[in-house]
Amino acid sequence: MPFGNTHNNFKLNYKVEEEFPDLSKHNNHMAKILTKEIYGKLRDKQTPSGYTLDDVIQTGVDNPGHPFIMTVGCVAGDEESYEVFKDLLDPVISDRHGGYKPTDKHKTDLNFENLKGGDDLDPNYVLSSRVRTGRSIKGYTLPPHNSRGERRAIEKLAVEALTSLDGEFKGKYYPLKSMTDAEQEQLISDHFLFDKPVSPLLTCAGMARDWPDGRGIWHNDNKTFLVWVNEEDHLRVISMQKGGNMREVFRRFCVGLQKIEEIFKKHNHGFMWNEHLGYILTCPSNLGTGLRGGVHVKLPKLSTHPKFEEILTRLRLQKRGTGGVDTASVGGVFDISNADRLGSSEVDQVQLVVDGVKLMVEMEKKLEKGEAIDGMIPAQK
Amino acid sequence: MSENIEKISENMAKLSLKWLSADDEFPDVRNHNNHMAKVLNLEMYKLLRERVTPNGFTIDGVIQTGVDNPGHPFIMTVGCVAGDEETYEVFKELLDPVIEARHGGYKPTDKHKTDLNSGNLKGGDDLDPDYVLSSRVRTGRSIRGFCLPPHCSRGERRAVEKLSVEALASLSGDLKGKYYALKNMTDAEQQQLIDDHFLFDKPVSPLLLASGMARDWPDGRGIWHNDNKTFLVWVNEEDHLRVISMQKGGNMKEVFDRFCTGLTKIETLFKERGHAFMWNEHLGYVLTCPSNLGTGLRAGVHVKLPNMSKNAKFEEVLTKLRLQKRGTGGVDTAAVGGVFDISNADRIGFSEVELVQMVVDGVKLLVEMEKRLEKGQSIDDLMPAQK
């Protein structure tokens, strides 16, 4: 999978120069790293499930990228991809994750009690709080590569695990292919429904195959804990609520995730994880914690201040529009979240969001009163 | 080489055998409306998933586009593609019934005849240019020894391009022309090709994308045309080659003459370089989509039929004449100003000459009917028998 790569050995009849992709107009991490030498070294390899170098890079070949947005340009088809193709993926990871070295160790900390504060972000400014991550189930290949049978097995396991949750986590699963119109409407109104991917970054990697077979959405009755099954990753886990109580969102996130992991382990399927890369996900950009913790926050004044970008960089935060990645902000409301994924723990990253947003709201209030914020500019975190 | 292929094929077969059962893997096509979905069942899938072509193409590769595109209640798509010449043999249990359903009952034992001798066409040089605005014939060709667009590697695609460019560069006379590689095109060249309606885009149809035909775009793709802009070849779009002959007006004979001459010359040039077109006596010319087997030929005109097209018997006449209508933007577009694209409906089981003859005779009749209706006269006596 995804396409013409099942005859990998046949391609060896052609020389490296004949098969090497034309990346002259490309601007993504893969294109910056891949050389004929690396291609030549890796092209006759495959993972135990048959994933090849051309599979890894297809999305980056098909999507030259954007002059301003640096996409990753490669994906993993299984856990072993990160090992078999390390000559490509280690440098890509290093570039994408601020110099993370092949020898570095990643720490996982899902103990929400280690978070300081986070329960008092001003709800007049912080409209909503959300934490998301992804998880891959050991023993199965990833969305670019998996077969219908594997995808269904993942769905079955996920549904079993999720339906055994109770208390605040009691909920229901909605498979995409048998959703009623009423259910679909409701999920759309709740902003829970995910669409068939249209982004060529995903479709070129084969992640939309067999849609909507094996895909679905689970959420708890309170609509504060949501799991996407078989979209970009095996599982995407989301905790969210209105207002600024990030502490509560993170608590629910950690507790829910750990409950789910326990159940998977009982079925002899843990999550893919190792001490170097943390949680293994399809896209190298999501390695480590795979975590994006963020808020929708009103910053009409601060966002027009000349130092806004600098402040975000120093706080290790990034901004997006409220429609998600690559959208524009509306009415001065921004999506502010952690920029890092790998090399710091979940607690570390959510702490950065909590502390950083608190500071930015204070700055916003100062600017509202016409006061200067120069003394508040933070040091680089 | 063939021993190597066998070994590779064996290894490929081992790889492609998933560790889950056919039941676990069988696609859910219960709500699908395409030829593949109507033919495929669990027993067939069980049998075919054990096989792989020598180039490593599997049943899942064949059907992916049909699984991903359930189809339309009114338009019956094919829902499967070939990744190489051997696909049609290795997966015949699926493809034979698909071919039969798509091509009006064409049986696995039927023989297809090829006739590219344009001298055998009767008439065709006198379609009334007041009604017939333009004439066009297109087909596809695959180069034996290479995998098809859903499955080929970059190296193969570039080799197909290189061979094609070499062959086309040796055409002369009114076929002398130039190749424009998609990835090196200047803005000026691109604009000119757009104005000439020659430029083809990266596919956006999910039917094509889901089968992997757009991989590595625009690497290895290009457009060649002669100086007169009457003979055009697309390289590595949906098929290895798409060959098109066209001109304004109603002289279909001239269009077909040029088509046959050009095609035959190109085939000779390829043969001189040790490469034949994929062809066999059962399926005729082998192309990526089963709908294009046989001649792969669509011959058509843009013709003004404002009265005829509103006549109650229009569809019936087309069916009897073995013709189909499209809008002037191509398949699935609407007609504009009463101008229709009228072309042959069949591809296999009839030769090229026979199909173009049907278009020539059929359009001549349709224009006569149009003229009658203009004068308020009846067309009942002109109704044709089923061809």
PDB file of N, CA and C in Angstrom, chain B residues 141-183:
ATOM      1  N   ARG B 141      -3.234   3.915 -26.001  1.00  0.00           N
ATOM      2  CA  ARG B 141      -2.347   2.790 -26.274  1.00  0.00           C
ATOM      3  C   ARG B 141      -1.466   2.548 -25.049  1.00  0.00           C
ATOM      4  N   SER B 142      -1.192   1.259 -24.789  1.00  0.00           N
ATOM      5  CA  SER B 142      -0.298   0.898 -23.687  1.00  0.00           C
ATOM      6  C   SER B 142       0.933   0.240 -24.267  1.00  0.00           C
ATOM      7  N   ILE B 143       2.073   0.505 -23.660  1.00  0.00           N
ATOM      8  CA  ILE B 143       3.316  -0.044 -24.182  1.00  0.00           C
ATOM      9  C   ILE B 143       3.670  -1.321 -23.427  1.00  0.00           C
ATOM     10  N   ARG B 144       3.729  -2.394 -24.163  1.00  0.00           N
ATOM     11  CA  ARG B 144       4.006  -3.709 -23.568  1.00  0.00           C
ATOM     12  C   ARG B 144       5.328  -3.682 -22.809  1.00  0.00           C
ATOM     13  N   GLY B 145       5.321  -4.341 -21.635  1.00  0.00           N
ATOM     14  CA  GLY B 145       6.551  -4.430 -20.856  1.00  0.00           C
ATOM     15  C   GLY B 145       6.602  -3.423 -19.722  1.00  0.00           C
ATOM     16  N   PHE B 146       5.634  -2.519 -19.681  1.00  0.00           N
ATOM     17  CA  PHE B 146       5.585  -1.541 -18.590  1.00  0.00           C
ATOM     18  C   PHE B 146       4.265  -1.674 -17.842  1.00  0.00           C
ATOM     19  N   CYS B 147       4.311  -1.354 -16.564  1.00  0.00           N
ATOM     20  CA  CYS B 147       3.064  -1.360 -15.796  1.00  0.00           C
ATOM     21  C   CYS B 147       2.212  -0.157 -16.181  1.00  0.00           C
ATOM     22  N   LEU B 148       0.934  -0.242 -15.905  1.00  0.00           N
ATOM     23  CA  LEU B 148      -0.013   0.810 -16.284  1.00  0.00           C
ATOM     24  C   LEU B 148      -0.064   1.906 -15.207  1.00  0.00           C
ATOM     25  N   PRO B 149      -0.640   3.065 -15.537  1.00  0.00           N
ATOM     26  CA  PRO B 149      -0.645   4.207 -14.612  1.00  0.00           C
ATOM     27  C   PRO B 149      -1.036   3.938 -13.157  1.00  0.00           C
ATOM     28  N   PRO B 150      -1.963   3.029 -12.849  1.00  0.00           N
ATOM     29  CA  PRO B 150      -2.238   2.820 -11.424  1.00  0.00           C
ATOM     30  C   PRO B 150      -1.064   2.205 -10.654  1.00  0.00           C
ATOM     31  N   HIS B 151      -0.137   1.564 -11.339  1.00  0.00           N
ATOM     32  CA  HIS B 151       0.846   0.728 -10.643  1.00  0.00           C
ATOM     33  C   HIS B 151       2.300   1.066 -10.981  1.00  0.00           C
ATOM     34  N   CYS B 152       2.517   1.837 -12.048  1.00  0.00           N
ATOM     35  CA  CYS B 152       3.887   2.012 -12.516  1.00  0.00           C
ATOM     36  C   CYS B 152       4.717   2.832 -11.528  1.00  0.00           C
ATOM     37  N   SER B 153       6.025   2.605 -11.562  1.00  0.00           N
ATOM     38  CA  SER B 153       6.934   3.396 -10.732  1.00  0.00           C
ATOM     39  C   SER B 153       7.356   4.635 -11.514  1.00  0.00           C
ATOM     40  N   ARG B 154       8.061   5.545 -10.837  1.00  0.00           N
ATOM     41  CA  ARG B 154       8.564   6.744 -11.521  1.00  0.00           C
ATOM     42  C   ARG B 154       9.509   6.349 -12.653  1.00  0.00           C
ATOM     43  N   GLY B 155      10.368   5.373 -12.387  1.00  0.00           N
ATOM     44  CA  GLY B 155      11.320   4.939 -13.403  1.00  0.00           C
ATOM     45  C   GLY B 155      10.622   4.415 -14.646  1.00  0.00           C
ATOM     46  N   GLU B 156       9.567   3.634 -14.447  1.00  0.00           N
ATOM     47  CA  GLU B 156       8.810   3.107 -15.587  1.00  0.00           C
ATOM     48  C   GLU B 156       8.127   4.230 -16.348  1.00  0.00           C
ATOM     49  N   ARG B 157       7.508   5.134 -15.609  1.00  0.00           N
ATOM     50  CA  ARG B 157       6.790   6.226 -16.248  1.00  0.00           C
ATOM     51  C   ARG B 157       7.730   7.072 -17.088  1.00  0.00           C
ATOM     52  N   ARG B 158       8.904   7.345 -16.542  1.00  0.00           N
ATOM     53  CA  ARG B 158       9.882   8.146 -17.278  1.00  0.00           C
ATOM     54  C   ARG B 158      10.377   7.400 -18.513  1.00  0.00           C
ATOM     55  N   ALA B 159      10.500   6.072 -18.385  1.00  0.00           N
ATOM     56  CA  ALA B 159      10.932   5.276 -19.537  1.00  0.00           C
ATOM     57  C   ALA B 159       9.881   5.334 -20.635  1.00  0.00           C
ATOM     58  N   VAL B 160       8.596   5.268 -20.245  1.00  0.00           N
ATOM     59  CA  VAL B 160       7.505   5.395 -21.221  1.00  0.00           C
ATOM     60  C   VAL B 160       7.573   6.757 -21.894  1.00  0.00           C
ATOM     61  N   GLU B 161       7.811   7.802 -21.098  1.00  0.00           N
ATOM     62  CA  GLU B 161       7.899   9.157 -21.652  1.00  0.00           C
ATOM     63  C   GLU B 161       9.050   9.249 -22.643  1.00  0.00           C
ATOM     64  N   LYS B 162      10.204   8.739 -22.243  1.00  0.00           N
ATOM     65  CA  LYS B 162      11.412   8.829 -23.083  1.00  0.00           C
ATOM     66  C   LYS B 162      11.176   8.143 -24.426  1.00  0.00           C
ATOM     67  N   LEU B 163      10.645   6.923 -24.368  1.00  0.00           N
ATOM     68  CA  LEU B 163      10.346   6.176 -25.593  1.00  0.00           C
ATOM     69  C   LEU B 163       9.369   6.938 -26.475  1.00  0.00           C
ATOM     70  N   SER B 164       8.332   7.494 -25.830  1.00  0.00           N
ATOM     71  CA  SER B 164       7.296   8.197 -26.584  1.00  0.00           C
ATOM     72  C   SER B 164       7.872   9.422 -27.264  1.00  0.00           C
ATOM     73  N   VAL B 165       8.662  10.182 -26.525  1.00  0.00           N
ATOM     74  CA  VAL B 165       9.239  11.406 -27.081  1.00  0.00           C
ATOM     75  C   VAL B 165      10.148  11.078 -28.267  1.00  0.00           C
ATOM     76  N   GLU B 166      10.941  10.039 -28.117  1.00  0.00           N
ATOM     77  CA  GLU B 166      11.820   9.623 -29.225  1.00  0.00           C
ATOM     78  C   GLU B 166      11.005   9.242 -30.451  1.00  0.00           C
ATOM     79  N   ALA B 167       9.968   8.427 -30.237  1.00  0.00           N
ATOM     80  CA  ALA B 167       9.148   7.976 -31.358  1.00  0.00           C
ATOM     81  C   ALA B 167       8.462   9.160 -32.028  1.00  0.00           C
ATOM     82  N   LEU B 168       7.861  10.028 -31.234  1.00  0.00           N
ATOM     83  CA  LEU B 168       7.109  11.152 -31.796  1.00  0.00           C
ATOM     84  C   LEU B 168       8.027  12.138 -32.506  1.00  0.00           C
ATOM     85  N   ALA B 169       9.245  12.256 -32.024  1.00  0.00           N
ATOM     86  CA  ALA B 169      10.178  13.209 -32.629  1.00  0.00           C
ATOM     87  C   ALA B 169      10.565  12.806 -34.049  1.00  0.00           C
ATOM     88  N   SER B 170      10.378  11.520 -34.383  1.00  0.00           N
ATOM     89  CA  SER B 170      10.751  11.129 -35.741  1.00  0.00           C
ATOM     90  C   SER B 170       9.585  11.193 -36.718  1.00  0.00           C
ATOM     91  N   LEU B 171       8.431  11.708 -36.268  1.00  0.00           N
ATOM     92  CA  LEU B 171       7.320  11.920 -37.214  1.00  0.00           C
ATOM     93  C   LEU B 171       7.639  13.113 -38.096  1.00  0.00           C
ATOM     94  N   SER B 172       7.147  13.057 -39.361  1.00  0.00           N
ATOM     95  CA  SER B 172       7.484  14.131 -40.299  1.00  0.00           C
ATOM     96  C   SER B 172       6.262  14.541 -41.107  1.00  0.00           C
ATOM     97  N   GLY B 173       6.484  15.469 -42.033  1.00  0.00           N
ATOM     98  CA  GLY B 173       5.391  15.952 -42.884  1.00  0.00           C
ATOM     99  C   GLY B 173       4.373  16.681 -42.041  1.00  0.00           C
ATOM    100  N   ASP B 174       3.085  16.400 -42.280  1.00  0.00           N
ATOM    101  CA  ASP B 174       2.062  17.123 -41.513  1.00  0.00           C
ATOM    102  C   ASP B 174       1.922  16.576 -40.096  1.00  0.00           C
ATOM    103  N   LEU B 175       2.709  15.541 -39.782  1.00  0.00           N
ATOM    104  CA  LEU B 175       2.702  15.026 -38.409  1.00  0.00           C
ATOM    105  C   LEU B 175       3.886  15.542 -37.606  1.00  0.00           C
ATOM    106  N   LYS B 176       4.721  16.371 -38.199  1.00  0.00           N
ATOM    107  CA  LYS B 176       5.882  16.910 -37.487  1.00  0.00           C
ATOM    108  C   LYS B 176       5.397  17.798 -36.338  1.00  0.00           C
ATOM    109  N   GLY B 177       6.009  17.620 -35.151  1.00  0.00           N
ATOM    110  CA  GLY B 177       5.510  18.395 -34.017  1.00  0.00           C
ATOM    111  C   GLY B 177       6.504  18.547 -32.895  1.00  0.00           C
ATOM    112  N   LYS B 178       5.999  18.858 -31.687  1.00  0.00           N
ATOM    113  CA  LYS B 178       6.858  19.165 -30.546  1.00  0.00           C
ATOM    114  C   LYS B 178       6.255  18.634 -29.248  1.00  0.00           C
ATOM    115  N   TYR B 179       7.147  18.277 -28.322  1.00  0.00           N
ATOM    116  CA  TYR B 179       6.716  17.737 -27.026  1.00  0.00           C
ATOM    117  C   TYR B 179       6.851  18.796 -25.936  1.00  0.00           C
ATOM    118  N   TYR B 180       5.827  18.915 -25.104  1.00  0.00           N
ATOM    119  CA  TYR B 180       5.845  19.854 -23.981  1.00  0.00           C
ATOM    120  C   TYR B 180       5.705  19.050 -22.698  1.00  0.00           C
ATOM    121  N   ALA B 181       6.818  18.900 -21.978  1.00  0.00           N
ATOM    122  CA  ALA B 181       6.754  18.168 -20.709  1.00  0.00           C
ATOM    123  C   ALA B 181       6.010  19.035 -19.700  1.00  0.00           C
ATOM    124  N   LEU B 182       5.090  18.452 -18.966  1.00  0.00           N
ATOM    125  CA  LEU B 182       4.284  19.227 -18.018  1.00  0.00           C
ATOM    126  C   LEU B 182       5.146  19.958 -16.998  1.00  0.00           C
ATOM    127  N   LYS B 183       6.230  19.329 -16.571  1.00  0.00           N
ATOM    128  CA  LYS B 183       6.959  19.953 -15.473  1.00  0.00           C
ATOM    129  C   LYS B 183       7.908  21.064 -15.908  1.00  0.00           C
TER     130      LYS B 183
END
